[in-house]
Every structure is written in C-alpha cells, then in structure tokens.
DNA sequence: AGTTTTTTTAAACAAATGTTTAAAACAGTG
DNA sequence: CACTGTTTTAAACATTTGTTTAAAAAAACT
C-alpha cells in the first residue's frame, strides 16, 4: 500500500483512503450502519464501489473505524475537561459549553452513538478503555470533596453526569422532532439551543450550590 | 377480509393480524426500520412470510401502522397530564413520573421514535395533529400565569418541556451505554433510574419555584 | 353435501446488497 | 524503454431483501 506522502504544494487532493473515511463518516452518521449501503458511501466519496473493500476489507471494518473515531470525539473532550484543575462550578459550565459546541458541529453524533451502542453493545468493547477514564477522572473525587465540605448538595457523579449531558444532547437527539413540533427553522433552532444551554447551566449550578445563593 | 369475531370462550388465540402487529412492534422497536427484515417479523410472529404483505400490503405500511401507535403512546399520556386541572408543581412531578413509567415499560421507545423521525421526518406528518395538541394544551397558559404572578422563574414552555423530559428519556436512550459505563445489571439500572427520577423532580421544581423555598 | 370466500403455504421473482475477480491504468525504479 | 508493485475500474458473484404468484387448506355459506 502506498500512502500519499506528497504533502508539498498545489492542491492537497486527499488520499483515496481519507476520501472514503470522510464520506463514510457523513453517510453512517446520517443513516446509521443498517441504513447506509456500500454504494451510498462510494457515491458520496465519488469512488468505485470496490475501493471501499480494497482499503477497509469490509463494510463492518470501515464502520468500526469510523465508530471508534466517533466514540473518541464523543468522550475525549469531556474527559479532558473533567481532568482540568478548575472549580466544580466552572467545570460544570465548561462541560455543558463543550457539549453544546460538539453537538452544534456534529448534530447527529449523539443519536448515532446511542443508536449503534443500543443495536450492538459489543461494538463498544474496543472503547471500554475510554469509559474507564471517566471513572478514574478527577471529577468523582472533586465532587465528593465538595459534598463533604458541604458547599454543594449531596449527589454522586453517576447522577450528576447524566444531568449535565442530557439537556443539550436531548435537544439534538430530538432536533428533527423539536423543529417540527415548534415549527422552527434551522436558525431559530440554533438560537433556541443557545438560550437553552444557558438556562441549563443556571439550573444545575443553582440546584447544586443551593447554600451559596445571593 | 374476515376478522376474528369469535371473542367467546376457549383460548382467545389472537388474530393473525394482531400477532403480526405485536411481533412487528417488538422487532421494529429493537432494530429500527432499516435493521428489521420482513423475515425477522414473520419469524417473531411464527407466520409465513407472505402473510405480512397479505395483511399490511408492504413493510412500509406495516411500519407506519406501528410507528403511529408508538407516537400516540409517546405523546398521548403527556398531553392528558398537561390538561389535568392540577397545580404546576404537581403537574411537573406527574409528567416526570409518567415519563418514567412509560420508559420503564418501553425502554427503547424514545430512541426508536427519535431515530425514525430523524431518518425520515415526513413520517411524522400523519401525527402533526398530536403535536398541535401540545401547543394548545393548558400547559403554556398555566405556566405563563404563574410567571406573571411571580411564583416561578420566568421561563417559556418551549424551554421547560425539554427540561422535564430529557432527564428520564436520556437515561433510557443511553441505557446500554450507561449500563456498560457504570457496569450495572438490569436491576441496578432500575434502582438507579428510580433514584434519578426523584432527583430530577427535585431539581426542576427547586429551580422553578426558587422564591418559595423553605 | 357442494360452492364460494378467506386464509395460509411454498415457491418464485426482481431488485438491492456486500463482496470478489480479473483486467486495465497508473506510478515508480532500473 | 521494460519491469514491478500499486491503485482503479467494470463486471460479476452469491446472498439477502421486499414482494408476488398460484395453489392448497380452512372457513363460511347455501
């Protein structure tokens, strides 16, 4: 196999392998593993059908390649923030802001991840390492410390984390539904989501830090 | 077409049509439209392949039949509660409790609905009437009234409703992920979800009714 | 009984899908 | 240039998929 070493001047003209990956990413995210066909991907990448298997051996292998990248994208950012040496209050706001940005840039990421894990939980096996990092992040102890100090309500990470992530992700998981339901345009949805994000930060921090209110 | 009028004595022996519907419901909810095959459904219903089309003409028609029922199940209960003549505080708790019960009995309902709407938003067209009911329920005016009275924070229904529903539904949308992530058994998940439900009721009402705290 | 209508069955159909083949086009090296 | 390995192509392959057919079985009716 020869890689495109020529990263010199002129138009970069991405390698075929990368073209396939990018097309596959788009198609899988939009249609899911079951809904996406090899020909969909080939067409989206403007390449011959046989090339998907030439480079990735099978649809399943190509999918796993994309899926693992998506799981990284889904978890890595939040893990980084959880390990930042900042206050809990800042951290929660940061986590929600990051989640919002991630969803804004990848509106179907959450639905895609949830769906594929639901359909085939074993596929997550290769990424169990990433999930373990959540357990062993600074977040759990930081939270426990604040609880012990009495600065926040008594709550465990297993309950706080879904609270932090559900609000933004649910908006995008149900984006099509919300837009139909409230008859929003794309622009109106963005505006709505942005406002919602701030409300959610407000709600969670207010709930958590109940004792140190104005 | 002859219906099974014999609802007299002896074993009821559901009509073939109903057997197909029940099997299709199970299979579609678990695998989605794209992932479910006609043969999957026929096998789950223990009937001949040709019968699915004999009774429902096509996979698409059978799916829409099920999908519409699922949309009703998804929305009707919440609409009923939104129209109950009870206090806002009670109503929010009722909505969350109902959502929890619904998700407990149909763990993959929310993911299924979100997914199919995302893949094909037009399919929701037949159920736009149901959605309009949400707009015209007592909920929006009741909320606005409380805001005007100053008993609750200023917030609109379009923001409060996702807050109410996201927490429980996200738990079940990501049930497989949560269970893997925190290494929970089915029983532990139920316990976790139940506790979470109460936390969420607490958080939302505390946030909303900030002025009438102890 | 016989006749007609409804339901069920096995088999087949055409189209779509993941994958492979074998040859052509390309690129690099001597 | 010829030679070698790599990449791309069109065509084909075997399965699977949704759907239909035509006959058999069951039920309903007279």
GROMACS .gro file of C-alpha atoms (C1' of nucleotides) in nm:
model
  488
    1UNK     CA    1   0.000   0.000   0.000
    2UNK     CA    2   0.127   0.339  -0.093
    3UNK     CA    3   0.035   0.643   0.110
    4UNK     CA    4   0.008   0.994  -0.025
    5UNK     CA    5   0.338   1.128   0.102
    6UNK     CA    6   0.318   1.430  -0.124
    7UNK     CA    7   0.201   1.696   0.120
    8UNK     CA    8   0.401   1.958  -0.063
    9UNK     CA    9   0.244   2.239  -0.267
   10UNK     CA   10  -0.051   2.251  -0.510
   11UNK     CA   11  -0.397   2.126  -0.417
   12UNK     CA   12  -0.359   1.864  -0.143
   13UNK     CA   13  -0.600   1.619  -0.312
   14UNK     CA   14  -0.666   1.397  -0.015
   15UNK     CA   15  -0.576   1.033  -0.037
   16UNK     CA   16  -0.847   0.798  -0.153
   17UNK     CA   17  -0.849   0.631   0.186
   18UNK     CA   18  -0.924   0.960   0.355
   19UNK     CA   19  -1.190   1.047   0.099
   20UNK     CA   20  -1.363   0.719   0.178
   21UNK     CA   21  -1.338   0.778   0.552
   22UNK     CA   22  -1.489   1.123   0.527
   23UNK     CA   23  -1.772   1.006   0.305
   24UNK     CA   24  -1.837   0.707   0.528
   25UNK     CA   25  -1.847   0.934   0.830
   26UNK     CA   26  -2.112   1.153   0.673
   27UNK     CA   27  -2.322   0.863   0.546
   28UNK     CA   28  -2.302   0.649   0.861
   29UNK     CA   29  -2.381   0.944   1.087
   30UNK     CA   30  -2.685   1.031   0.880
   31UNK     CA   31  -2.822   0.685   0.805
   32UNK     CA   32  -2.669   0.453   1.061
   33UNK     CA   33  -2.499   0.122   0.991
   34UNK     CA   34  -2.816  -0.053   0.873
   35UNK     CA   35  -2.940   0.235   0.662
   36UNK     CA   36  -2.611   0.304   0.485
   37UNK     CA   37  -2.508   0.096   0.184
   38UNK     CA   38  -2.162   0.047   0.039
   39UNK     CA   39  -2.285   0.216  -0.276
   40UNK     CA   40  -2.409   0.518  -0.079
   41UNK     CA   41  -2.062   0.563   0.060
   42UNK     CA   42  -1.886   0.507  -0.272
   43UNK     CA   43  -2.110   0.762  -0.435
   44UNK     CA   44  -2.058   1.015  -0.156
   45UNK     CA   45  -1.684   0.970  -0.198
   46UNK     CA   46  -1.702   0.965  -0.578
   47UNK     CA   47  -1.506   0.644  -0.599
   48UNK     CA   48  -1.559   0.298  -0.734
   49UNK     CA   49  -1.755   0.056  -0.521
   50UNK     CA   50  -1.470  -0.192  -0.496
   51UNK     CA   51  -1.240   0.062  -0.335
   52UNK     CA   52  -1.424   0.060  -0.003
   53UNK     CA   53  -1.334  -0.305   0.035
   54UNK     CA   54  -0.990  -0.259  -0.116
   55UNK     CA   55  -0.900  -0.015   0.160
   56UNK     CA   56  -1.111  -0.141   0.451
   57UNK     CA   57  -1.180  -0.508   0.370
   58UNK     CA   58  -1.547  -0.492   0.466
   59UNK     CA   59  -1.834  -0.261   0.550
   60UNK     CA   60  -1.816  -0.375   0.911
   61UNK     CA   61  -1.443  -0.290   0.936
   62UNK     CA   62  -1.498   0.051   0.775
   63UNK     CA   63  -1.781   0.115   1.015
   64UNK     CA   64  -1.580   0.020   1.322
   65UNK     CA   65  -1.304   0.251   1.203
   66UNK     CA   66  -1.550   0.542   1.191
   67UNK     CA   67  -1.739   0.436   1.500
   68UNK     CA   68  -1.428   0.431   1.715
   69UNK     CA   69  -1.333   0.779   1.598
   70UNK     CA   70  -1.683   0.898   1.685
   71UNK     CA   71  -1.663   0.746   2.032
   72UNK     CA   72  -1.333   0.927   2.087
   73UNK     CA   73  -1.489   1.251   1.967
   74UNK     CA   74  -1.782   1.187   2.195
   75UNK     CA   75  -1.582   1.119   2.512
   76UNK     CA   76  -1.234   1.266   2.486
   77UNK     CA   77  -1.332   1.630   2.510
   78UNK     CA   78  -1.539   1.574   2.820
   79UNK     CA   79  -1.270   1.366   2.986
   80UNK     CA   80  -1.016   1.641   2.927
   81UNK     CA   81  -1.241   1.895   3.094
   82UNK     CA   82  -1.317   1.662   3.383
   83UNK     CA   83  -0.945   1.649   3.449
   84UNK     CA   84  -0.888   2.024   3.434
   85UNK     CA   85  -0.780   2.180   3.763
   86UNK     CA   86  -1.071   2.424   3.784
   87UNK     CA   87  -1.352   2.475   4.031
   88UNK     CA   88  -1.655   2.249   4.017
   89UNK     CA   89  -1.877   2.537   3.922
   90UNK     CA   90  -1.654   2.630   3.628
   91UNK     CA   91  -1.616   2.269   3.534
   92UNK     CA   92  -1.988   2.211   3.501
   93UNK     CA   93  -2.028   2.520   3.287
   94UNK     CA   94  -1.731   2.411   3.076
   95UNK     CA   95  -1.872   2.062   3.029
   96UNK     CA   96  -2.205   2.196   2.914
   97UNK     CA   97  -2.047   2.455   2.687
   98UNK     CA   98  -1.824   2.193   2.532
   99UNK     CA   99  -2.112   1.954   2.483
  100UNK     CA  100  -2.308   2.230   2.315
  101UNK     CA  101  -2.025   2.311   2.078
  102UNK     CA  102  -1.974   1.944   1.999
  103UNK     CA  103  -2.343   1.893   1.921
  104UNK     CA  104  -2.356   2.210   1.716
  105UNK     CA  105  -2.071   2.085   1.499
  106UNK     CA  106  -2.198   1.726   1.488
  107UNK     CA  107  -2.575   1.743   1.527
  108UNK     CA  108  -2.636   1.372   1.475
  109UNK     CA  109  -2.339   1.244   1.675
  110UNK     CA  110  -2.528   1.166   1.994
  111UNK     CA  111  -2.820   0.992   1.827
  112UNK     CA  112  -2.575   0.794   1.616
  113UNK     CA  113  -2.368   0.680   1.913
  114UNK     CA  114  -2.668   0.592   2.128
  115UNK     CA  115  -2.828   0.404   1.845
  116UNK     CA  116  -2.531   0.194   1.745
  117UNK     CA  117  -2.450   0.108   2.104
  118UNK     CA  118  -2.810   0.004   2.156
  119UNK     CA  119  -2.816  -0.213   1.845
  120UNK     CA  120  -2.484  -0.378   1.916
  121UNK     CA  121  -2.341  -0.313   2.264
  122UNK     CA  122  -2.038  -0.529   2.191
  123UNK     CA  123  -1.909  -0.272   1.948
  124UNK     CA  124  -1.827  -0.055   2.246
  125UNK     CA  125  -1.584  -0.317   2.374
  126UNK     CA  126  -1.291  -0.165   2.190
  127UNK     CA  127  -1.358   0.162   2.364
  128UNK     CA  128  -1.402   0.040   2.718
  129UNK     CA  129  -1.068   0.200   2.798
  130UNK     CA  130  -1.210   0.540   2.721
  131UNK     CA  131  -1.502   0.482   2.951
  132UNK     CA  132  -1.282   0.365   3.236
  133UNK     CA  133  -1.113   0.704   3.216
  134UNK     CA  134  -1.437   0.863   3.323
  135UNK     CA  135  -1.445   0.660   3.636
  136UNK     CA  136  -1.085   0.749   3.713
  137UNK     CA  137  -1.106   1.115   3.627
  138UNK     CA  138  -1.068   1.387   3.887
  139UNK     CA  139  -1.439   1.452   3.868
  140UNK     CA  140  -1.569   1.196   4.114
  141UNK     CA  141  -1.331   1.286   4.396
  142UNK     CA  142  -1.367   1.658   4.334
  143UNK     CA  143  -1.742   1.618   4.364
  144UNK     CA  144  -1.715   1.408   4.677
  145UNK     CA  145  -1.484   1.663   4.834
  146UNK     CA  146  -1.731   1.946   4.779
  147UNK     CA  147  -2.009   1.731   4.921
  148UNK     CA  148  -1.802   1.662   5.231
  149UNK     CA  149  -1.726   2.033   5.268
  150UNK     CA  150  -2.098   2.100   5.250
  151UNK     CA  151  -2.063   2.352   4.970
  152UNK     CA  152  -2.296   2.153   4.745
  153UNK     CA  153  -2.587   1.921   4.773
  154UNK     CA  154  -2.520   1.554   4.835
  155UNK     CA  155  -2.505   1.389   4.495
  156UNK     CA  156  -2.290   1.127   4.322
  157UNK     CA  157  -2.121   1.153   3.984
  158UNK     CA  158  -2.337   0.878   3.840
  159UNK     CA  159  -2.638   1.104   3.885
  160UNK     CA  160  -2.478   1.438   3.814
  161UNK     CA  161  -2.321   1.340   3.486
  162UNK     CA  162  -2.641   1.247   3.305
  163UNK     CA  163  -2.792   1.569   3.438
  164UNK     CA  164  -2.511   1.764   3.281
  165UNK     CA  165  -2.520   1.594   2.943
  166UNK     CA  166  -2.884   1.501   2.892
  167UNK     CA  167  -3.014   1.853   2.839
  168UNK     CA  168  -2.801   1.953   2.542
  169UNK     CA  169  -2.783   1.609   2.387
  170UNK     CA  170  -3.156   1.553   2.409
  171UNK     CA  171  -3.212   1.874   2.218
  172UNK     CA  172  -3.002   1.743   1.930
  173UNK     CA  173  -3.116   1.383   1.954
  174UNK     CA  174  -3.465   1.517   1.905
  175UNK     CA  175  -3.367   1.805   1.681
  176UNK     CA  176  -3.593   1.697   1.393
  177UNK     CA  177  -3.880   1.644   1.636
  178UNK     CA  178  -3.832   1.975   1.814
  179UNK     CA  179  -3.812   2.165   1.487
  180UNK     CA  180  -4.133   2.007   1.357
  181UNK     CA  181  -4.305   2.046   1.692
  182UNK     CA  182  -4.237   2.415   1.737
  183UNK     CA  183  -4.212   2.487   1.366
  184UNK     CA  184  -3.859   2.621   1.387
  185UNK     CA  185  -3.617   2.698   1.107
  186UNK     CA  186  -3.255   2.594   1.136
  187UNK     CA  187  -3.161   2.942   1.254
  188UNK     CA  188  -3.437   2.953   1.512
  189UNK     CA  189  -3.327   2.618   1.646
  190UNK     CA  190  -2.970   2.739   1.692
  191UNK     CA  191  -3.095   3.043   1.879
  192UNK     CA  192  -3.324   2.828   2.091
  193UNK     CA  193  -3.049   2.579   2.172
  194UNK     CA  194  -2.809   2.853   2.270
  195UNK     CA  195  -3.057   3.007   2.509
  196UNK     CA  196  -3.143   2.666   2.647
  197UNK     CA  197  -2.779   2.593   2.718
  198UNK     CA  198  -2.752   2.897   2.942
  199UNK     CA  199  -3.073   2.807   3.122
  200UNK     CA  200  -2.942   2.459   3.190
  201UNK     CA  201  -2.611   2.583   3.329
  202UNK     CA  202  -2.812   2.812   3.551
  203UNK     CA  203  -3.047   2.539   3.668
  204UNK     CA  204  -2.784   2.281   3.751
  205UNK     CA  205  -2.547   2.514   3.931
  206UNK     CA  206  -2.835   2.673   4.120
  207UNK     CA  207  -2.954   2.332   4.228
  208UNK     CA  208  -2.610   2.212   4.326
  209UNK     CA  209  -2.486   2.521   4.507
  210UNK     CA  210  -2.810   2.583   4.687
  211UNK     CA  211  -2.645   2.719   5.002
  212UNK     CA  212  -2.438   2.992   4.849
  213UNK     CA  213  -2.715   3.180   4.676
  214UNK     CA  214  -2.725   3.558   4.662
  215UNK     CA  215  -6.120  -0.987   0.481
  216UNK     CA  216  -6.260  -1.170   0.774
  217UNK     CA  217  -6.198  -1.057   1.128
  218UNK     CA  218  -6.184  -1.283   1.429
  219UNK     CA  219  -6.530  -1.209   1.568
  220UNK     CA  220  -6.515  -1.509   1.797
  221UNK     CA  221  -6.431  -1.344   2.129
  222UNK     CA  222  -6.640  -1.601   2.311
  223UNK     CA  223  -6.494  -1.876   2.527
  224UNK     CA  224  -6.190  -2.105   2.485
  225UNK     CA  225  -5.838  -1.978   2.430
  226UNK     CA  226  -5.858  -1.639   2.263
  227UNK     CA  227  -5.590  -1.724   2.005
  228UNK     CA  228  -5.523  -1.376   1.879
  229UNK     CA  229  -5.599  -1.299   1.519
  230UNK     CA  230  -5.311  -1.338   1.278
  231UNK     CA  231  -5.322  -0.968   1.208
  232UNK     CA  232  -5.267  -0.891   1.575
  233UNK     CA  233  -4.992  -1.150   1.604
  234UNK     CA  234  -4.811  -0.976   1.319
  235UNK     CA  235  -4.859  -0.633   1.475
  236UNK     CA  236  -4.721  -0.745   1.808
  237UNK     CA  237  -4.421  -0.914   1.651
  238UNK     CA  238  -4.356  -0.615   1.427
  239UNK     CA  239  -4.373  -0.385   1.727
  240UNK     CA  240  -4.109  -0.585   1.907
  241UNK     CA  241  -3.880  -0.618   1.607
  242UNK     CA  242  -3.911  -0.259   1.484
  243UNK     CA  243  -3.855  -0.117   1.833
  244UNK     CA  244  -3.546  -0.328   1.876
  245UNK     CA  245  -3.389  -0.300   1.530
  246UNK     CA  246  -3.547   0.003   1.367
  247UNK     CA  247  -3.700   0.015   1.021
  248UNK     CA  248  -3.370  -0.037   0.838
  249UNK     CA  249  -3.246  -0.313   1.065
  250UNK     CA  250  -3.567  -0.515   1.067
  251UNK     CA  251  -3.645  -0.752   0.780
  252UNK     CA  252  -3.980  -0.893   0.678
  253UNK     CA  253  -3.846  -1.237   0.761
  254UNK     CA  254  -3.744  -1.123   1.111
  255UNK     CA  255  -4.102  -1.018   1.173
  256UNK     CA  256  -4.254  -1.328   1.020
  257UNK     CA  257  -4.032  -1.546   1.235
  258UNK     CA  258  -4.110  -1.348   1.550
  259UNK     CA  259  -4.479  -1.392   1.476
  260UNK     CA  260  -4.439  -1.757   1.372
  261UNK     CA  261  -4.622  -1.699   1.047
  262UNK     CA  262  -4.548  -1.736   0.680
  263UNK     CA  263  -4.353  -1.456   0.515
  264UNK     CA  264  -4.629  -1.378   0.267
  265UNK     CA  265  -4.879  -1.301   0.541
  266UNK     CA  266  -4.714  -0.973   0.640
  267UNK     CA  267  -4.792  -0.840   0.295
  268UNK     CA  268  -5.128  -1.014   0.279
  269UNK     CA  269  -5.243  -0.817   0.584
  270UNK     CA  270  -5.044  -0.494   0.553
  271UNK     CA  271  -4.958  -0.470   0.181
  272UNK     CA  272  -4.596  -0.366   0.242
  273UNK     CA  273  -4.324  -0.335   0.502
  274UNK     CA  274  -4.358   0.042   0.486
  275UNK     CA  275  -4.734   0.028   0.556
  276UNK     CA  276  -4.684  -0.215   0.843
  277UNK     CA  277  -4.417   0.010   0.983
  278UNK     CA  278  -4.632   0.321   0.964
  279UNK     CA  279  -4.910   0.133   1.139
  280UNK     CA  280  -4.676   0.055   1.429
  281UNK     CA  281  -4.500   0.389   1.419
  282UNK     CA  282  -4.823   0.584   1.454
  283UNK     CA  283  -4.924   0.376   1.753
  284UNK     CA  284  -4.584   0.442   1.909
  285UNK     CA  285  -4.618   0.817   1.852
  286UNK     CA  286  -4.958   0.807   2.024
  287UNK     CA  287  -4.809   0.614   2.313
  288UNK     CA  288  -4.527   0.862   2.327
  289UNK     CA  289  -4.740   1.177   2.332
  290UNK     CA  290  -5.093   1.100   2.448
  291UNK     CA  291  -5.012   1.032   2.811
  292UNK     CA  292  -4.818   1.354   2.849
  293UNK     CA  293  -5.089   1.556   2.675
  294UNK     CA  294  -5.351   1.417   2.913
  295UNK     CA  295  -5.146   1.521   3.213
  296UNK     CA  296  -5.076   1.863   3.066
  297UNK     CA  297  -5.451   1.916   3.050
  298UNK     CA  298  -5.522   1.800   3.405
  299UNK     CA  299  -5.655   2.073   3.637
  300UNK     CA  300  -5.376   2.043   3.892
  301UNK     CA  301  -5.110   2.279   4.019
  302UNK     CA  302  -4.798   2.338   3.814
  303UNK     CA  303  -4.583   2.179   4.079
  304UNK     CA  304  -4.793   1.864   4.082
  305UNK     CA  305  -4.809   1.864   3.705
  306UNK     CA  306  -4.435   1.864   3.662
  307UNK     CA  307  -4.397   1.577   3.906
  308UNK     CA  308  -4.676   1.390   3.731
  309UNK     CA  309  -4.520   1.441   3.390
  310UNK     CA  310  -4.186   1.309   3.506
  311UNK     CA  311  -4.342   1.017   3.690
  312UNK     CA  312  -4.545   0.926   3.385
  313UNK     CA  313  -4.244   0.954   3.158
  314UNK     CA  314  -4.052   0.726   3.390
  315UNK     CA  315  -4.325   0.467   3.392
  316UNK     CA  316  -4.355   0.483   3.014
  317UNK     CA  317  -3.981   0.438   2.965
  318UNK     CA  318  -3.970   0.157   3.219
  319UNK     CA  319  -4.236  -0.033   3.027
  320UNK     CA  320  -4.094   0.058   2.683
  321UNK     CA  321  -3.720   0.105   2.729
  322UNK     CA  322  -3.643   0.155   2.363
  323UNK     CA  323  -3.944   0.370   2.275
  324UNK     CA  324  -3.771   0.706   2.292
  325UNK     CA  325  -3.463   0.603   2.097
  326UNK     CA  326  -3.687   0.442   1.837
  327UNK     CA  327  -3.906   0.749   1.795
  328UNK     CA  328  -3.614   0.992   1.781
  329UNK     CA  329  -3.431   0.776   1.535
  330UNK     CA  330  -3.714   0.722   1.290
  331UNK     CA  331  -3.811   1.088   1.297
  332UNK     CA  332  -3.450   1.180   1.230
  333UNK     CA  333  -3.420   0.939   0.940
  334UNK     CA  334  -3.746   1.037   0.782
  335UNK     CA  335  -3.911   1.348   0.929
  336UNK     CA  336  -4.200   1.323   0.684
  337UNK     CA  337  -4.326   1.015   0.862
  338UNK     CA  338  -4.434   1.242   1.144
  339UNK     CA  339  -4.672   1.423   0.911
  340UNK     CA  340  -4.960   1.193   0.994
  341UNK     CA  341  -4.918   1.276   1.359
  342UNK     CA  342  -4.888   1.652   1.337
  343UNK     CA  343  -5.232   1.670   1.494
  344UNK     CA  344  -5.100   1.514   1.810
  345UNK     CA  345  -4.819   1.764   1.827
  346UNK     CA  346  -5.051   2.058   1.777
  347UNK     CA  347  -5.232   1.944   2.089
  348UNK     CA  348  -4.921   2.019   2.288
  349UNK     CA  349  -4.925   2.377   2.170
  350UNK     CA  350  -5.291   2.411   2.259
  351UNK     CA  351  -5.279   2.233   2.591
  352UNK     CA  352  -5.342   2.411   2.920
  353UNK     CA  353  -4.973   2.392   2.996
  354UNK     CA  354  -4.846   2.702   2.819
  355UNK     CA  355  -5.103   2.941   2.965
  356UNK     CA  356  -5.079   2.786   3.311
  357UNK     CA  357  -4.704   2.842   3.300
  358UNK     CA  358  -4.739   3.197   3.176
  359UNK     CA  359  -4.991   3.273   3.451
  360UNK     CA  360  -4.751   3.156   3.722
  361UNK     CA  361  -4.473   3.360   3.567
  362UNK     CA  362  -4.695   3.670   3.569
  363UNK     CA  363  -4.787   3.606   3.932
  364UNK     CA  364  -4.419   3.586   4.010
  365UNK     CA  365  -4.449   3.248   4.181
  366UNK     CA  366  -4.195   3.094   3.945
  367UNK     CA  367  -3.895   3.194   3.743
  368UNK     CA  368  -3.951   3.345   3.400
  369UNK     CA  369  -3.941   3.060   3.153
  370UNK     CA  370  -4.137   2.952   2.845
  371UNK     CA  371  -4.287   2.612   2.773
  372UNK     CA  372  -4.052   2.553   2.483
  373UNK     CA  373  -3.764   2.551   2.730
  374UNK     CA  374  -3.933   2.388   3.025
  375UNK     CA  375  -4.068   2.090   2.836
  376UNK     CA  376  -3.735   1.954   2.716
  377UNK     CA  377  -3.604   2.004   3.069
  378UNK     CA  378  -3.884   1.789   3.202
  379UNK     CA  379  -3.848   1.509   2.952
  380UNK     CA  380  -3.479   1.498   2.869
  381UNK     CA  381  -3.361   1.361   3.200
  382UNK     CA  382  -3.561   1.039   3.209
  383UNK     CA  383  -3.557   0.978   2.837
  384UNK     CA  384  -3.183   1.030   2.808
  385UNK     CA  385  -3.131   0.765   3.070
  386UNK     CA  386  -3.317   0.512   2.860
  387UNK     CA  387  -3.192   0.635   2.524
  388UNK     CA  388  -2.845   0.566   2.658
  389UNK     CA  389  -2.942   0.271   2.874
  390UNK     CA  390  -2.698   0.031   2.706
  391UNK     CA  391  -2.422   0.292   2.736
  392UNK     CA  392  -2.494   0.373   3.098
  393UNK     CA  393  -2.505   0.008   3.194
  394UNK     CA  394  -2.171  -0.063   3.027
  395UNK     CA  395  -2.019   0.257   3.161
  396UNK     CA  396  -2.105   0.202   3.525
  397UNK     CA  397  -2.114  -0.176   3.497
  398UNK     CA  398  -2.473  -0.206   3.612
  399UNK     CA  399  -2.701  -0.504   3.598
  400UNK     CA  400  -3.060  -0.465   3.486
  401UNK     CA  401  -3.175  -0.445   3.846
  402UNK     CA  402  -2.913  -0.189   3.941
  403UNK     CA  403  -3.016   0.023   3.646
  404UNK     CA  404  -3.381   0.022   3.756
  405UNK     CA  405  -3.279   0.128   4.104
  406UNK     CA  406  -3.052   0.398   3.964
  407UNK     CA  407  -3.319   0.530   3.730
  408UNK     CA  408  -3.577   0.543   4.007
  409UNK     CA  409  -3.348   0.743   4.232
  410UNK     CA  410  -3.256   0.969   3.942
  411UNK     CA  411  -3.619   1.040   3.869
  412UNK     CA  412  -3.672   1.176   4.220
  413UNK     CA  413  -3.358   1.388   4.198
  414UNK     CA  414  -3.478   1.538   3.873
  415UNK     CA  415  -3.821   1.627   4.009
  416UNK     CA  416  -3.642   1.790   4.299
  417UNK     CA  417  -3.402   1.984   4.079
  418UNK     CA  418  -3.659   2.120   3.836
  419UNK     CA  419  -3.914   2.223   4.096
  420UNK     CA  420  -3.644   2.376   4.313
  421UNK     CA  421  -3.517   2.573   4.018
  422UNK     CA  422  -3.860   2.686   3.909
  423UNK     CA  423  -4.006   2.774   4.247
  424UNK     CA  424  -3.695   2.945   4.371
  425UNK     CA  425  -3.881   3.206   4.575
  426UNK     CA  426  -4.091   2.976   4.788
  427UNK     CA  427  -3.812   2.769   4.935
  428UNK     CA  428  -3.814   2.660   5.296
  429DA     C1'  429  -7.349  -3.241   0.070
  430DG     C1'  430  -7.129  -2.852  -0.278
  431DT     C1'  431  -6.972  -2.377  -0.355
  432DT     C1'  432  -6.760  -1.970  -0.254
  433DT     C1'  433  -6.470  -1.686   0.006
  434DT     C1'  434  -6.093  -1.625   0.314
  435DT     C1'  435  -5.654  -1.762   0.494
  436DT     C1'  436  -5.214  -1.995   0.467
  437DT     C1'  437  -4.835  -2.205   0.228
  438DA     C1'  438  -4.421  -2.298  -0.060
  439DA     C1'  439  -4.201  -2.128  -0.428
  440DA     C1'  440  -4.051  -1.790  -0.716
  441DC     C1'  441  -3.939  -1.305  -0.865
  442DA     C1'  442  -3.674  -0.891  -0.944
  443DA     C1'  443  -3.403  -0.567  -0.720
  444DA     C1'  444  -3.056  -0.449  -0.391
  445DT     C1'  445  -2.657  -0.552  -0.112
  446DG     C1'  446  -2.179  -0.685   0.046
  447DT     C1'  447  -1.803  -0.872  -0.169
  448DT     C1'  448  -1.474  -1.058  -0.515
  449DT     C1'  449  -1.247  -1.104  -0.962
  450DA     C1'  450  -0.963  -1.007  -1.331
  451DA     C1'  451  -0.803  -0.688  -1.618
  452DA     C1'  452  -0.675  -0.207  -1.707
  453DA     C1'  453  -0.447   0.230  -1.566
  454DC     C1'  454  -0.103   0.434  -1.305
  455DA     C1'  455   0.335   0.524  -1.072
  456DG     C1'  456   0.794   0.432  -0.951
  457DT     C1'  457   1.265   0.209  -1.048
  458DG     C1'  458   1.624   0.002  -1.301
  459DC     C1'  459   1.222   0.158  -2.253
  460DA     C1'  460   1.070  -0.280  -1.983
  461DC     C1'  461   0.951  -0.438  -1.524
  462DT     C1'  462   0.729  -0.413  -1.076
  463DG     C1'  463   0.413  -0.309  -0.748
  464DT     C1'  464   0.006  -0.028  -0.652
  465DT     C1'  465  -0.441   0.171  -0.749
  466DT     C1'  466  -0.867   0.193  -1.006
  467DT     C1'  467  -1.224   0.011  -1.291
  468DA     C1'  468  -1.620  -0.259  -1.483
  469DA     C1'  469  -1.827  -0.667  -1.434
  470DA     C1'  470  -1.973  -1.044  -1.197
  471DC     C1'  471  -2.082  -1.326  -0.774
  472DA     C1'  472  -2.365  -1.520  -0.412
  473DT     C1'  473  -2.697  -1.365  -0.062
  474DT     C1'  474  -3.043  -1.117   0.114
  475DT     C1'  475  -3.441  -0.835   0.070
  476DG     C1'  476  -3.931  -0.690  -0.022
  477DT     C1'  477  -4.286  -0.860  -0.281
  478DT     C1'  478  -4.584  -1.159  -0.574
  479DT     C1'  479  -4.785  -1.583  -0.753
  480DA     C1'  480  -5.054  -1.974  -0.773
  481DA     C1'  481  -5.210  -2.346  -0.550
  482DA     C1'  482  -5.353  -2.575  -0.112
  483DA     C1'  483  -5.603  -2.558   0.323
  484DA     C1'  484  -5.954  -2.380   0.610
  485DA     C1'  485  -6.372  -2.149   0.696
  486DA     C1'  486  -6.816  -1.970   0.575
  487DC     C1'  487  -7.226  -2.005   0.342
  488DT     C1'  488  -7.635  -2.218   0.095
   0.00000   0.00000   0.00000
